[in-house]
PDB file of C-alpha atoms and ligand atoms in Angstrom:
ATOM      1  CA  MET O   1     -16.360  -4.218  -5.501  1.00  0.00           C
ATOM      2  CA  ALA O   2     -13.322  -3.184  -7.547  1.00  0.00           C
ATOM      3  CA  LYS O   3     -13.612   0.288  -9.089  1.00  0.00           C
ATOM      4  CA  LYS O   4     -11.368   1.882 -11.648  1.00  0.00           C
ATOM      5  CA  THR O   5      -9.159   4.333  -9.778  1.00  0.00           C
ATOM      6  CA  THR O   6      -5.907   4.458 -11.712  1.00  0.00           C
ATOM      7  CA  LYS O   7      -5.446   4.729 -15.460  1.00  0.00           C
ATOM      8  CA  ARG O   8      -2.543   2.323 -16.085  1.00  0.00           C
ATOM      9  CA  ARG O   9      -3.343  -0.689 -13.925  1.00  0.00           C
ATOM     10  CA  PRO O  10      -1.758  -3.969 -15.014  1.00  0.00           C
ATOM     11  CA  PRO O  11      -4.415  -6.282 -16.443  1.00  0.00           C
ATOM     12  CA  GLY O  12      -5.729  -9.281 -14.550  1.00  0.00           C
ATOM     13  CA  LYS O  13      -7.519 -10.012 -11.337  1.00  0.00           C
ATOM     14  CA  PRO O  14      -6.201  -7.823  -8.506  1.00  0.00           C
ATOM     15  CA  VAL O  15      -3.927  -9.639  -6.062  1.00  0.00           C
ATOM     16  CA  VAL O  16      -3.173  -6.566  -3.948  1.00  0.00           C
ATOM     17  CA  GLY O  17      -5.938  -4.423  -2.491  1.00  0.00           C
ATOM     18  CA  ILE O  18      -5.020  -0.885  -1.502  1.00  0.00           C
ATOM     19  CA  ILE O  19      -7.538   0.665   0.860  1.00  0.00           C
ATOM     20  CA  MET O  20      -7.378   4.107   2.424  1.00  0.00           C
ATOM     21  CA  GLY O  21      -9.523   5.985   4.888  1.00  0.00           C
ATOM     22  CA  SER O  22     -10.038   9.091   2.801  1.00  0.00           C
ATOM     23  CA  GLN O  23      -9.626  10.698  -0.591  1.00  0.00           C
ATOM     24  CA  SER O  24      -7.042  12.890   1.156  1.00  0.00           C
ATOM     25  CA  ASP O  25      -4.771   9.810   1.483  1.00  0.00           C
ATOM     26  CA  TRP O  26      -4.631   9.188  -2.276  1.00  0.00           C
ATOM     27  CA  PRO O  27      -1.813  11.647  -3.173  1.00  0.00           C
ATOM     28  CA  VAL O  28       0.425   9.500  -0.944  1.00  0.00           C
ATOM     29  CA  MET O  29      -1.123   6.092  -1.655  1.00  0.00           C
ATOM     30  CA  ARG O  30      -0.896   6.550  -5.389  1.00  0.00           C
ATOM     31  CA  HIS O  31       2.802   5.767  -4.854  1.00  0.00           C
ATOM     32  CA  THR O  32       1.814   2.253  -3.762  1.00  0.00           C
ATOM     33  CA  ALA O  33      -0.305   1.880  -6.905  1.00  0.00           C
ATOM     34  CA  GLU O  34       2.425   3.312  -9.159  1.00  0.00           C
ATOM     35  CA  THR O  35       5.078   1.018  -7.667  1.00  0.00           C
ATOM     36  CA  LEU O  36       2.827  -2.021  -8.107  1.00  0.00           C
ATOM     37  CA  GLU O  37       2.208  -0.890 -11.697  1.00  0.00           C
ATOM     38  CA  ALA O  38       5.950  -0.672 -12.293  1.00  0.00           C
ATOM     39  CA  LEU O  39       6.262  -4.254 -11.043  1.00  0.00           C
ATOM     40  CA  GLY O  40       3.347  -5.489 -13.171  1.00  0.00           C
ATOM     41  CA  ILE O  41       1.259  -6.509 -10.153  1.00  0.00           C
ATOM     42  CA  ALA O  42      -2.521  -6.320 -10.635  1.00  0.00           C
ATOM     43  CA  HIS O  43      -4.178  -4.285  -7.905  1.00  0.00           C
ATOM     44  CA  GLU O  44      -7.180  -2.191  -6.976  1.00  0.00           C
ATOM     45  CA  ALA O  45      -7.456   0.992  -4.906  1.00  0.00           C
ATOM     46  CA  LEU O  46     -10.545   1.925  -2.887  1.00  0.00           C
ATOM     47  CA  ILE O  47     -11.614   4.400  -0.223  1.00  0.00           C
ATOM     48  CA  ILE O  48     -12.749   2.423   2.796  1.00  0.00           C
ATOM     49  CA  SER O  49     -12.859   3.854   6.298  1.00  0.00           C
ATOM     50  CA  ALA O  50     -13.209   1.897   9.530  1.00  0.00           C
ATOM     51  CA  HIS O  51     -15.320   4.658  11.095  1.00  0.00           C
ATOM     52  CA  ARG O  52     -17.007   6.387   8.134  1.00  0.00           C
ATOM     53  CA  THR O  53     -17.850   3.253   6.139  1.00  0.00           C
ATOM     54  CA  PRO O  54     -17.648   0.329   8.605  1.00  0.00           C
ATOM     55  CA  LYS O  55     -20.034  -1.871   6.612  1.00  0.00           C
ATOM     56  CA  ARG O  56     -18.013  -1.316   3.437  1.00  0.00           C
ATOM     57  CA  LEU O  57     -14.922  -2.441   5.354  1.00  0.00           C
ATOM     58  CA  ASP O  58     -16.653  -5.508   6.760  1.00  0.00           C
ATOM     59  CA  THR O  59     -17.766  -6.608   3.289  1.00  0.00           C
ATOM     60  CA  TYR O  60     -14.420  -5.839   1.656  1.00  0.00           C
ATOM     61  CA  ALA O  61     -12.223  -7.579   4.231  1.00  0.00           C
ATOM     62  CA  SER O  62     -14.531 -10.576   4.593  1.00  0.00           C
ATOM     63  CA  GLU O  63     -14.697 -11.156   0.816  1.00  0.00           C
ATOM     64  CA  ALA O  64     -11.079 -10.270  -0.017  1.00  0.00           C
ATOM     65  CA  GLN O  65      -9.543 -13.751   0.106  1.00  0.00           C
ATOM     66  CA  GLY O  66     -12.442 -15.322  -1.790  1.00  0.00           C
ATOM     67  CA  ARG O  67     -12.022 -12.729  -4.576  1.00  0.00           C
ATOM     68  CA  GLY O  68      -8.390 -13.734  -5.019  1.00  0.00           C
ATOM     69  CA  LEU O  69      -6.637 -10.932  -3.179  1.00  0.00           C
ATOM     70  CA  LYS O  70      -3.392 -12.059  -1.527  1.00  0.00           C
ATOM     71  CA  ILE O  71      -2.322  -8.926   0.345  1.00  0.00           C
ATOM     72  CA  ILE O  72      -4.114  -5.839   1.618  1.00  0.00           C
ATOM     73  CA  VAL O  73      -2.350  -2.505   2.046  1.00  0.00           C
ATOM     74  CA  ALA O  74      -4.301  -0.283   4.442  1.00  0.00           C
ATOM     75  CA  ALA O  75      -3.523   3.412   4.851  1.00  0.00           C
ATOM     76  CA  ALA O  76      -5.049   5.739   7.414  1.00  0.00           C
ATOM     77  CA  GLY O  77      -4.220   8.768   9.487  1.00  0.00           C
ATOM     78  CA  GLY O  78      -4.928   9.864  13.053  1.00  0.00           C
ATOM     79  CA  ALA O  79      -6.458   7.087  15.154  1.00  0.00           C
ATOM     80  CA  ALA O  80      -5.539   4.736  12.335  1.00  0.00           C
ATOM     81  CA  HIS O  81      -7.625   1.696  13.225  1.00  0.00           C
ATOM     82  CA  LEU O  82      -8.321   0.756   9.572  1.00  0.00           C
ATOM     83  CA  ALA O  83      -5.387  -1.642   9.270  1.00  0.00           C
ATOM     84  CA  GLY O  84      -6.060  -3.357  12.591  1.00  0.00           C
ATOM     85  CA  VAL O  85      -9.767  -3.855  11.955  1.00  0.00           C
ATOM     86  CA  THR O  86      -9.017  -5.142   8.461  1.00  0.00           C
ATOM     87  CA  ALA O  87      -6.496  -7.617   9.880  1.00  0.00           C
ATOM     88  CA  ALA O  88      -9.123  -8.765  12.374  1.00  0.00           C
ATOM     89  CA  LEU O  89     -11.556  -9.521   9.535  1.00  0.00           C
ATOM     90  CA  THR O  90      -9.203 -11.458   7.247  1.00  0.00           C
ATOM     91  CA  GLN O  91      -6.271 -13.852   7.456  1.00  0.00           C
ATOM     92  CA  LEU O  92      -4.584 -12.192   4.505  1.00  0.00           C
ATOM     93  CA  PRO O  93      -1.380 -10.306   5.327  1.00  0.00           C
ATOM     94  CA  VAL O  94      -2.229  -6.659   6.046  1.00  0.00           C
ATOM     95  CA  LEU O  95       0.441  -4.017   5.503  1.00  0.00           C
ATOM     96  CA  GLY O  96      -0.267  -0.691   7.205  1.00  0.00           C
ATOM     97  CA  VAL O  97       0.863   2.691   5.934  1.00  0.00           C
ATOM     98  CA  PRO O  98       0.479   5.476   8.514  1.00  0.00           C
ATOM     99  CA  MET O  99      -0.551   8.794   6.990  1.00  0.00           C
ATOM    100  CA  HIS O 100       0.948  12.116   7.990  1.00  0.00           C
ATOM    101  CA  SER O 101      -1.535  13.906  10.282  1.00  0.00           C
ATOM    102  CA  ALA O 102      -2.031  17.606  10.898  1.00  0.00           C
ATOM    103  CA  SER O 103      -1.933  17.473  14.699  1.00  0.00           C
ATOM    104  CA  LEU O 104       0.860  15.014  15.463  1.00  0.00           C
ATOM    105  CA  GLY O 105       2.740  14.642  12.189  1.00  0.00           C
ATOM    106  CA  GLY O 106       1.698  11.021  11.725  1.00  0.00           C
ATOM    107  CA  LEU O 107       3.097   9.740  15.019  1.00  0.00           C
ATOM    108  CA  ASP O 108      -0.492   9.048  16.117  1.00  0.00           C
ATOM    109  CA  SER O 109      -1.105   7.075  12.900  1.00  0.00           C
ATOM    110  CA  LEU O 110       2.147   5.145  13.288  1.00  0.00           C
ATOM    111  CA  LEU O 111       1.599   4.162  16.911  1.00  0.00           C
ATOM    112  CA  SER O 112      -2.025   3.174  16.435  1.00  0.00           C
ATOM    113  CA  MET O 113      -0.994   0.824  13.611  1.00  0.00           C
ATOM    114  CA  VAL O 114       2.253  -0.570  14.933  1.00  0.00           C
ATOM    115  CA  GLN O 115       1.123  -1.165  18.518  1.00  0.00           C
ATOM    116  CA  MET O 116      -1.304  -3.972  17.738  1.00  0.00           C
ATOM    117  CA  PRO O 117      -1.831  -6.263  20.726  1.00  0.00           C
ATOM    118  CA  ALA O 118      -0.534  -9.827  20.279  1.00  0.00           C
ATOM    119  CA  GLY O 119      -2.871 -11.937  18.146  1.00  0.00           C
ATOM    120  CA  VAL O 120      -3.736  -9.738  15.148  1.00  0.00           C
ATOM    121  CA  PRO O 121      -0.630  -8.494  13.322  1.00  0.00           C
ATOM    122  CA  VAL O 122      -0.332  -5.465  11.052  1.00  0.00           C
ATOM    123  CA  GLY O 123       2.966  -5.180   9.172  1.00  0.00           C
ATOM    124  CA  THR O 124       3.492  -1.470   9.674  1.00  0.00           C
ATOM    125  CA  LEU O 125       5.673   0.577   7.352  1.00  0.00           C
ATOM    126  CA  ALA O 126       7.056   4.121   7.500  1.00  0.00           C
ATOM    127  CA  ILE O 127       4.870   7.238   7.658  1.00  0.00           C
ATOM    128  CA  GLY O 128       3.872   8.698   4.288  1.00  0.00           C
ATOM    129  CA  ARG O 129       5.435   8.228   0.852  1.00  0.00           C
ATOM    130  CA  ALA O 130       8.315   5.988   1.980  1.00  0.00           C
ATOM    131  CA  GLY O 131       5.814   3.625   3.592  1.00  0.00           C
ATOM    132  CA  ALA O 132       3.561   3.737   0.530  1.00  0.00           C
ATOM    133  CA  VAL O 133       6.398   2.768  -1.829  1.00  0.00           C
ATOM    134  CA  ASN O 134       7.752   0.149   0.573  1.00  0.00           C
ATOM    135  CA  ALA O 135       4.305  -1.410   1.045  1.00  0.00           C
ATOM    136  CA  ALA O 136       4.307  -2.204  -2.678  1.00  0.00           C
ATOM    137  CA  LEU O 137       7.866  -3.565  -2.543  1.00  0.00           C
ATOM    138  CA  PHE O 138       7.046  -5.646   0.534  1.00  0.00           C
ATOM    139  CA  ALA O 139       3.953  -7.003  -1.191  1.00  0.00           C
ATOM    140  CA  ALA O 140       6.134  -7.895  -4.190  1.00  0.00           C
ATOM    141  CA  ALA O 141       8.607  -9.703  -1.931  1.00  0.00           C
ATOM    142  CA  ILE O 142       5.789 -11.795  -0.423  1.00  0.00           C
ATOM    143  CA  LEU O 143       4.190 -12.533  -3.797  1.00  0.00           C
ATOM    144  CA  GLY O 144       7.618 -13.258  -5.279  1.00  0.00           C
ATOM    145  CA  LEU O 145       8.023 -16.281  -3.012  1.00  0.00           C
ATOM    146  CA  SER O 146       5.505 -18.140  -5.151  1.00  0.00           C
ATOM    147  CA  ASP O 147       5.496 -16.081  -8.384  1.00  0.00           C
ATOM    148  CA  LYS O 148       8.718 -16.080 -10.432  1.00  0.00           C
ATOM    149  CA  LYS O 149       7.568 -13.196 -12.660  1.00  0.00           C
ATOM    150  CA  VAL O 150       7.033 -10.947  -9.658  1.00  0.00           C
ATOM    151  CA  ALA O 151      10.367 -12.015  -8.134  1.00  0.00           C
ATOM    152  CA  ALA O 152      12.139 -11.167 -11.413  1.00  0.00           C
ATOM    153  CA  ALA O 153      10.369  -7.791 -11.604  1.00  0.00           C
ATOM    154  CA  LEU O 154      11.480  -6.986  -8.068  1.00  0.00           C
ATOM    155  CA  THR O 155      15.076  -7.962  -8.936  1.00  0.00           C
ATOM    156  CA  ARG O 156      14.986  -5.621 -11.959  1.00  0.00           C
ATOM    157  CA  TRP O 157      13.474  -2.819  -9.839  1.00  0.00           C
ATOM    158  CA  ARG O 158      16.313  -3.119  -7.323  1.00  0.00           C
ATOM    159  CA  GLU O 159      18.950  -3.267 -10.061  1.00  0.00           C
ATOM    160  CA  ARG O 160      17.559  -0.041 -11.557  1.00  0.00           C
ATOM    161  CA  GLN O 161      17.613   1.596  -8.118  1.00  0.00           C
ATOM    162  CA  THR O 162      21.268   0.602  -7.678  1.00  0.00           C
ATOM    163  CA  ALA O 163      22.161   1.802 -11.191  1.00  0.00           C
ATOM    164  CA  ASN O 164      20.491   5.160 -10.477  1.00  0.00           C
ATOM    165  CA  ALA O 165      22.384   5.785  -7.226  1.00  0.00           C
ATOM    166  CA  PRO O 166      25.159   8.240  -8.132  1.00  0.00           C
ATOM    167  CA  LEU O 167      28.613   7.891  -6.600  1.00  0.00           C
ATOM    168  CA  VAL O 168      29.309  11.626  -6.564  1.00  0.00           C
ATOM    169  CA  PRO O 169      26.796  14.127  -5.082  1.00  0.00           C
ATOM    170  CA  SER O 170      25.357  16.745  -7.453  1.00  0.00           C
ATOM    171  CA  ASP O 171      24.864  20.467  -6.762  1.00  0.00           C
ATOM    172  CA  GLU O 172      21.682  20.410  -8.916  1.00  0.00           C
ATOM    173  CA  PRO O 173      18.268  20.279  -7.149  1.00  0.00           C
ATOM    174  CA  GLN O 174      17.003  16.681  -7.018  1.00  0.00           C
ATOM    175  CA  PRO O 175      13.399  15.420  -7.256  1.00  0.00           C
ATOM    176  CA  ALA O 176      11.773  14.526  -3.917  1.00  0.00           C
ATOM    177  CA  ARG O 177      12.124  10.857  -2.920  1.00  0.00           C
TER     178      ARG O 177
HETATM  179  C1  RP5 Y 201      -8.438   9.079   8.295  1.00  0.00           C
HETATM  180  O1  RP5 Y 201      -8.530  10.406   8.668  1.00  0.00           O
HETATM  181  C2  RP5 Y 201      -8.012   9.093   6.861  1.00  0.00           C
HETATM  182  O2  RP5 Y 201      -7.269   7.950   6.584  1.00  0.00           O
HETATM  183  C3  RP5 Y 201      -7.177  10.351   6.733  1.00  0.00           C
HETATM  184  O3  RP5 Y 201      -5.789  10.094   6.790  1.00  0.00           O
HETATM  185  C4  RP5 Y 201      -7.595  11.174   7.949  1.00  0.00           C
HETATM  186  C5  RP5 Y 201      -8.200  12.503   7.574  1.00  0.00           C
HETATM  187  O4  RP5 Y 201      -9.269  12.281   6.681  1.00  0.00           O
HETATM  188  P1  RP5 Y 201      -9.996  13.508   5.990  1.00  0.00           P
HETATM  189  O5  RP5 Y 201     -10.570  14.337   7.097  1.00  0.00           O
HETATM  190  O6  RP5 Y 201      -8.939  14.240   5.200  1.00  0.00           O
HETATM  191  O7  RP5 Y 201     -11.045  12.892   5.094  1.00  0.00           O
HETATM  192  O8  RP5 Y 201      -9.639   8.414   8.419  1.00  0.00           O
END
């Protein structure tokens, strides 16, 4: 099932699966992949849609745990049912990242992920890039409970973030965060 989608993936069997409804989600979701890479967490990234490729989703979610995945990050926009359907098909933790949408700015994506009825949880993060980065960090926090290397990588990541936070504001233009 796993296809090569990023060039610098950490070696090993993927433990985090990143799925997204469309190629158009990748410019945002690559931030999940890049953050996992920075933490040395093996992962895979695939395009799987609940409505365009329902059979692909059924197979992926049903086989995920058996293949060794520990967490699934699901990103979708609009009526973002991908994360909820995935969570219904597996007992693995599913983290949802709502995508920005043209009509409603991603509020539709956010509400359709976060408002899961009691019984099938989706851990929903922020809309867009912040959610994509935080999905990777959240996955690391979960994995770090039973993996000392991941916990140490997350500690180093946070220490770097703290070290890079300036005390005095600069007048120079800053890169987008
Ligand atoms: C969702 O519809 C995808 O996750 C994407 O965010 C949105 C728009 O998809 P495209 O029309 O750009 O393929 O399924």
